[in-house]
mmCIF file of C-alpha atoms and ligand atoms in Angstrom:
data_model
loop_
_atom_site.group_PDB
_atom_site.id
_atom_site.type_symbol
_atom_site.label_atom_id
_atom_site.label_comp_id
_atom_site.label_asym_id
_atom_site.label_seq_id
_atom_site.Cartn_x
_atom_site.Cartn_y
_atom_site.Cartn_z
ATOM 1 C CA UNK Q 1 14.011 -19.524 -22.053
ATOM 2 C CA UNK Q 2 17.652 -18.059 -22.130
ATOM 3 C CA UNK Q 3 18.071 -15.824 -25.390
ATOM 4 C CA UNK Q 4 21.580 -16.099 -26.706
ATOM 5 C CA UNK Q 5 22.300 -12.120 -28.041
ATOM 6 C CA UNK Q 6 25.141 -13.582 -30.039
ATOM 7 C CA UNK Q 7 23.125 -16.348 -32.069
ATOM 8 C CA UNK Q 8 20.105 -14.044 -32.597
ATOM 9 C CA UNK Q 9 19.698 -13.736 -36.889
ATOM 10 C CA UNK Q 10 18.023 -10.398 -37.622
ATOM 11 C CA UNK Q 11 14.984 -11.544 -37.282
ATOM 12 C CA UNK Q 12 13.977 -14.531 -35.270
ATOM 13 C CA UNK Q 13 10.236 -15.695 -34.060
ATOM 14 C CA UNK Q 14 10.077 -17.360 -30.672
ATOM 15 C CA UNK Q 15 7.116 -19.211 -29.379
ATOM 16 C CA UNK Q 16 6.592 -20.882 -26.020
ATOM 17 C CA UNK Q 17 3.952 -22.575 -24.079
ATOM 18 C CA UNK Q 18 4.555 -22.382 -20.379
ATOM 19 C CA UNK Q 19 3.145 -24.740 -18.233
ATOM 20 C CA UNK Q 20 1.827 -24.406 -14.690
ATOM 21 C CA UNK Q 21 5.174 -25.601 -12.720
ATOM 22 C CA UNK Q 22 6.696 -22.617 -14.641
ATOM 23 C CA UNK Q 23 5.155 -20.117 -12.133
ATOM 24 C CA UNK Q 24 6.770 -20.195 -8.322
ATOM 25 C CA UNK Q 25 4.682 -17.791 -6.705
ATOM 26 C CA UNK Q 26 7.165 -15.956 -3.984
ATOM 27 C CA UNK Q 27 5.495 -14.730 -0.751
ATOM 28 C CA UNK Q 28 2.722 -12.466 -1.160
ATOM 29 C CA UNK Q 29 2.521 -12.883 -4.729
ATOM 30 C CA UNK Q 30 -0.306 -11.255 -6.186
ATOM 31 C CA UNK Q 31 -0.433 -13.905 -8.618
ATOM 32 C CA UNK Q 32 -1.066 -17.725 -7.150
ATOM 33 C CA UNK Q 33 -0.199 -19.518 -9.908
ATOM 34 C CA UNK Q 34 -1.332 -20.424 -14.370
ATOM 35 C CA UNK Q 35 -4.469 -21.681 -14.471
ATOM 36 C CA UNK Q 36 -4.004 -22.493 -18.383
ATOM 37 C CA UNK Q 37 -0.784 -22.527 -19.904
ATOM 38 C CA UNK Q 38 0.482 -19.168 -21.529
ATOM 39 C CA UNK Q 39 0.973 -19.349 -24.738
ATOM 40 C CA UNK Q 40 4.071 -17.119 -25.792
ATOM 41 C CA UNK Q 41 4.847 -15.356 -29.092
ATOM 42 C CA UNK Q 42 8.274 -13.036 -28.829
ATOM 43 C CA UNK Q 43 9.657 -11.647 -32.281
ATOM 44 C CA UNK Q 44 13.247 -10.734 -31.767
ATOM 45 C CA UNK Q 45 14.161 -8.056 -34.280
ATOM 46 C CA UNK Q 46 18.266 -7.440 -33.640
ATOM 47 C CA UNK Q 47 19.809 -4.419 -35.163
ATOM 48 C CA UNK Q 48 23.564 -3.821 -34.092
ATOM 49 C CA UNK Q 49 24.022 -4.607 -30.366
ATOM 50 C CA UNK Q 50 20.167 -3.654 -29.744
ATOM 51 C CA UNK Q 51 17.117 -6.000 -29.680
ATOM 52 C CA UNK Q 52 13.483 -5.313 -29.799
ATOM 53 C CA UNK Q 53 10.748 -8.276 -28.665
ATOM 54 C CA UNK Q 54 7.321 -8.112 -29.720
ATOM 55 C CA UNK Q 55 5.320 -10.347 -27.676
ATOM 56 C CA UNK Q 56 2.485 -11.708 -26.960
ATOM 57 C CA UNK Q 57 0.979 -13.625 -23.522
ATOM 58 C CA UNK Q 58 -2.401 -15.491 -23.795
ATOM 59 C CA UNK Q 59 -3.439 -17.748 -21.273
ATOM 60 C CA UNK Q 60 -5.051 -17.654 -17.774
ATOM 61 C CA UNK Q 61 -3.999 -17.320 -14.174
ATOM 62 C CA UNK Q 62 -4.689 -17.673 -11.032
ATOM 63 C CA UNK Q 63 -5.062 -14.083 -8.966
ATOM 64 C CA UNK Q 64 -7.203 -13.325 -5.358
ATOM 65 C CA UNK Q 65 -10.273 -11.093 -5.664
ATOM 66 C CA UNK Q 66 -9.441 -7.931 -3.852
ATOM 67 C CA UNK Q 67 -13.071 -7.734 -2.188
ATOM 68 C CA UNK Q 68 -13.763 -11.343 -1.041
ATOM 69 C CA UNK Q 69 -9.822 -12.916 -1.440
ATOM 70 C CA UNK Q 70 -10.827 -15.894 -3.407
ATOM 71 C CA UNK Q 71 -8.951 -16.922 -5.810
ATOM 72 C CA UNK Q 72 -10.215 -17.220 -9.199
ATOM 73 C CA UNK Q 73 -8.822 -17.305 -12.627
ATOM 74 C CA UNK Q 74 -8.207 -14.868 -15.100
ATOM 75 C CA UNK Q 75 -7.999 -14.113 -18.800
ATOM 76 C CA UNK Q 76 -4.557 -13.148 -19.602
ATOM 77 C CA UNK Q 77 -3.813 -11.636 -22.969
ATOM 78 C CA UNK Q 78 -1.208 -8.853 -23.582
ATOM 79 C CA UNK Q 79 1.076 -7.523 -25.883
ATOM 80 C CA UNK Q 80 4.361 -5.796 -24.842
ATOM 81 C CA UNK Q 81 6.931 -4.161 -26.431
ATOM 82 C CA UNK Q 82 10.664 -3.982 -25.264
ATOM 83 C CA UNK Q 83 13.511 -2.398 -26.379
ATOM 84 C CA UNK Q 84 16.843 -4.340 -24.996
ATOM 85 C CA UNK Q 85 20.196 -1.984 -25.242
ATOM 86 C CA UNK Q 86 23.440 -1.959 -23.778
ATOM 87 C CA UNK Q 87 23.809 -0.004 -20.359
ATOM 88 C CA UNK Q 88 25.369 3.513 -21.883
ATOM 89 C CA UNK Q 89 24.305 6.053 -19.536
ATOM 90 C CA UNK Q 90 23.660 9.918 -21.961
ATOM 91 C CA UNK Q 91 23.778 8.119 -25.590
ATOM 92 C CA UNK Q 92 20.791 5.682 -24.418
ATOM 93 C CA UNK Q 93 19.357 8.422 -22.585
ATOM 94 C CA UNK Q 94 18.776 10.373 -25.764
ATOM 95 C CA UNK Q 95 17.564 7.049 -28.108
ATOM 96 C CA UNK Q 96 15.325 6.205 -25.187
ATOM 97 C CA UNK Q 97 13.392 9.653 -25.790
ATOM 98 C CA UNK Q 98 12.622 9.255 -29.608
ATOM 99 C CA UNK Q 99 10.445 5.783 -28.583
ATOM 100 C CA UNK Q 100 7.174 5.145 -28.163
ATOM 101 C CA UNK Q 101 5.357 5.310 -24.860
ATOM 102 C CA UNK Q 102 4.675 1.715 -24.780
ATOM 103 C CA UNK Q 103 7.464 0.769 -25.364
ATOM 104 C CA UNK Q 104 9.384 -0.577 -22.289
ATOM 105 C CA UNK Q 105 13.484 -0.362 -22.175
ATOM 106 C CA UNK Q 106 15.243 -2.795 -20.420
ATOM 107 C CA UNK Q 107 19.129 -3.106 -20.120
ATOM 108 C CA UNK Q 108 21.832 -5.772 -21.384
ATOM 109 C CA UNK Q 109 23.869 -7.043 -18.988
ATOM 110 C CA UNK Q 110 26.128 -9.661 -19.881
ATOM 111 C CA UNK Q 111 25.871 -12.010 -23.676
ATOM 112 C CA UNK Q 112 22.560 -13.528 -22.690
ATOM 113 C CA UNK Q 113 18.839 -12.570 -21.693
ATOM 114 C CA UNK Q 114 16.435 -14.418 -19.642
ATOM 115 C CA UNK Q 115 13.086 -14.097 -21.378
ATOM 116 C CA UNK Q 116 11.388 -15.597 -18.666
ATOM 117 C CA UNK Q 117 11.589 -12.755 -16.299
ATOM 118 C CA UNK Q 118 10.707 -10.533 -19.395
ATOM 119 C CA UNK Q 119 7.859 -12.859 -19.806
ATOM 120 C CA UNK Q 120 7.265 -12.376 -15.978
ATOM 121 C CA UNK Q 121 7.380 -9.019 -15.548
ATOM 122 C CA UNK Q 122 4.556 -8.542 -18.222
ATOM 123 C CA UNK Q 123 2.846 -10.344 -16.790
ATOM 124 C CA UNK Q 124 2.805 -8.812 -13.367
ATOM 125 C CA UNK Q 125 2.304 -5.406 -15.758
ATOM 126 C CA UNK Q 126 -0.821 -6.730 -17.629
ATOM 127 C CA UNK Q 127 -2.817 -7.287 -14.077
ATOM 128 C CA UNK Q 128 -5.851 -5.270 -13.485
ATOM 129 C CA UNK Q 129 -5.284 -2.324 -10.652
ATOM 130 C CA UNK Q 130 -8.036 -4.219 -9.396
ATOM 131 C CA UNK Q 131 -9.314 -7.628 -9.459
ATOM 132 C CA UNK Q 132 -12.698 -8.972 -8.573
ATOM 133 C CA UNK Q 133 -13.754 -12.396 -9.011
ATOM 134 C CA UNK Q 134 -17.021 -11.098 -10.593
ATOM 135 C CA UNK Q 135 -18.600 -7.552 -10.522
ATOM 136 C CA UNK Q 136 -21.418 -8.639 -8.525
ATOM 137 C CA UNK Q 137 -18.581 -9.857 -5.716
ATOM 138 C CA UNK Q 138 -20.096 -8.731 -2.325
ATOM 139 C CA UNK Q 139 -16.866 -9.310 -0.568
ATOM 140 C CA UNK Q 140 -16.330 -9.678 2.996
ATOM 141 C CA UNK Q 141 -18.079 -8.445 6.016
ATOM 142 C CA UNK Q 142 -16.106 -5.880 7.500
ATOM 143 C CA UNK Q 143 -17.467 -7.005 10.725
ATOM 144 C CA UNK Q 144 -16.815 -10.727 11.160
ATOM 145 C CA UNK Q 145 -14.902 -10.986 7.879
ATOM 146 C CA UNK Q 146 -17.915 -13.888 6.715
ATOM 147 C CA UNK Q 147 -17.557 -14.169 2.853
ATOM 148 C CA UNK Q 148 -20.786 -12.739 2.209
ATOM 149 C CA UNK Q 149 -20.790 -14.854 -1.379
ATOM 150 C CA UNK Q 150 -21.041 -17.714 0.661
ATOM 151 C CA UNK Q 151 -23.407 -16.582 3.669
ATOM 152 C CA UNK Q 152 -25.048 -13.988 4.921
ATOM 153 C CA UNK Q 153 -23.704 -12.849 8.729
ATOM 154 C CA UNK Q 154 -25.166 -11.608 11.521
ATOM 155 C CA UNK Q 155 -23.624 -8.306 11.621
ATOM 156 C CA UNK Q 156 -24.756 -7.565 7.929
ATOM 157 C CA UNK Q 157 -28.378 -7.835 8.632
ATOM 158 C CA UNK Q 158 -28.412 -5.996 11.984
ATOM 159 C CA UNK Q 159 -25.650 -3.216 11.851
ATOM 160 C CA UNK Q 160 -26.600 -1.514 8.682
ATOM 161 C CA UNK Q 161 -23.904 1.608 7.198
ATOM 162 C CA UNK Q 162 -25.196 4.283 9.166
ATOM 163 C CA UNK Q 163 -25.919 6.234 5.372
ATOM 164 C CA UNK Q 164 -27.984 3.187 4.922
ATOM 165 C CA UNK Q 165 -30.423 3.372 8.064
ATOM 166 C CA UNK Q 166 -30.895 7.490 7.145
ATOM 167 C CA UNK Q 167 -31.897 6.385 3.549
ATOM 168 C CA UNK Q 168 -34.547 3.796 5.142
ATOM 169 C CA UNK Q 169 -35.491 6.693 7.234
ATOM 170 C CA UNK Q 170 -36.522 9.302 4.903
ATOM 171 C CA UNK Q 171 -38.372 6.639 3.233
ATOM 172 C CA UNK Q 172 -40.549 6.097 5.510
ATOM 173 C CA UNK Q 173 -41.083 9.653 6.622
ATOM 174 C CA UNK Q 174 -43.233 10.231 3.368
ATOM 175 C CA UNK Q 175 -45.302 7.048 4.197
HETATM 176 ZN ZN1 LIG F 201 -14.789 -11.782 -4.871
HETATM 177 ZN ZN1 LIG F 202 -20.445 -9.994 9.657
#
């Protein structure tokens, strides 16, 4: 969705549902793919030559599970705030200061934006620092690399964590 600065009315609500074909993961993308389409809600407040979007992502994607590297799908729902203003190195400097934390600044370059990298780029923000398929995820065998979800290796039931064996140990000793 291209946002045309010059047509924007004071106030303007935008709403978007983006399908699955809109996501092209790019090599090592920690995102695979939407799972559900995202539903999109940007209101475009335009004072002078700036613009802030309130927004909203809802939806569900695709990510891997950093223990076991499945993918699975997750429950998307964010709200962002950005604050769009011409590239004025000092005077923007000083504006930029009085905002809010969470609120992001991005620059203007040219008459138009893209909201879809917007919309991208909060999404890539709203991800988890780390994702597991389920808390429970036992993840791989550091071993033989067996997704221990799935099966149960070798090396798991014979080469316990050395911290392991010692707890065993004192167990017994009591006995
Ligand atoms: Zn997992
Ligand atoms: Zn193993």
């Amino acid at each position: 969705m291209i946002l045309d600065l010059k047509a924007v009315p004071e106030e303007a609500e935008l709403s978007e549902v983006l399908q699955r074909d809109w996501w092209q993961p790019s090599e090592n993308d920690p995102i695979l793919g939407i799972h559900t389409p995202l539903h999109v809600r940007i209101k475009v407040t335009h004072v002078g030559d700036k613009f802030l979007l309130d927004g909203r992502v809802k939806g569900s994607i695709m990510v891997r599970c950093d223990r076991c590297l499945d993918p699975f799908h997750w429950e998307l729902e964010s709200g962002f705030h950005v604050f769009l203003v011409s590239p004025r190195p000092g005077k923007d400097q000083a504006e930029v200061e009085l905002l809010d934390e969470d609120i992001e600044v991005d620059f203007i370059h040219g008459e138009t934006i893209d909201l879809d990298e917007i919309i991208k780029e909060q999404v890539y923000l709203s991800l988890p620092m780390k994702s597991t398929c389920r808390d429970a995820c036992l993840g791989l065998c550091p071993v033989c690399g067996a997704n221990l979800n799935v099966q149960r290796c070798q090396c798991n039931q014979e080469g316990m964590k050395p911290a392991f064996q010692k707890l065993k140990d004192l167990k017994f000793e009591g006995a």
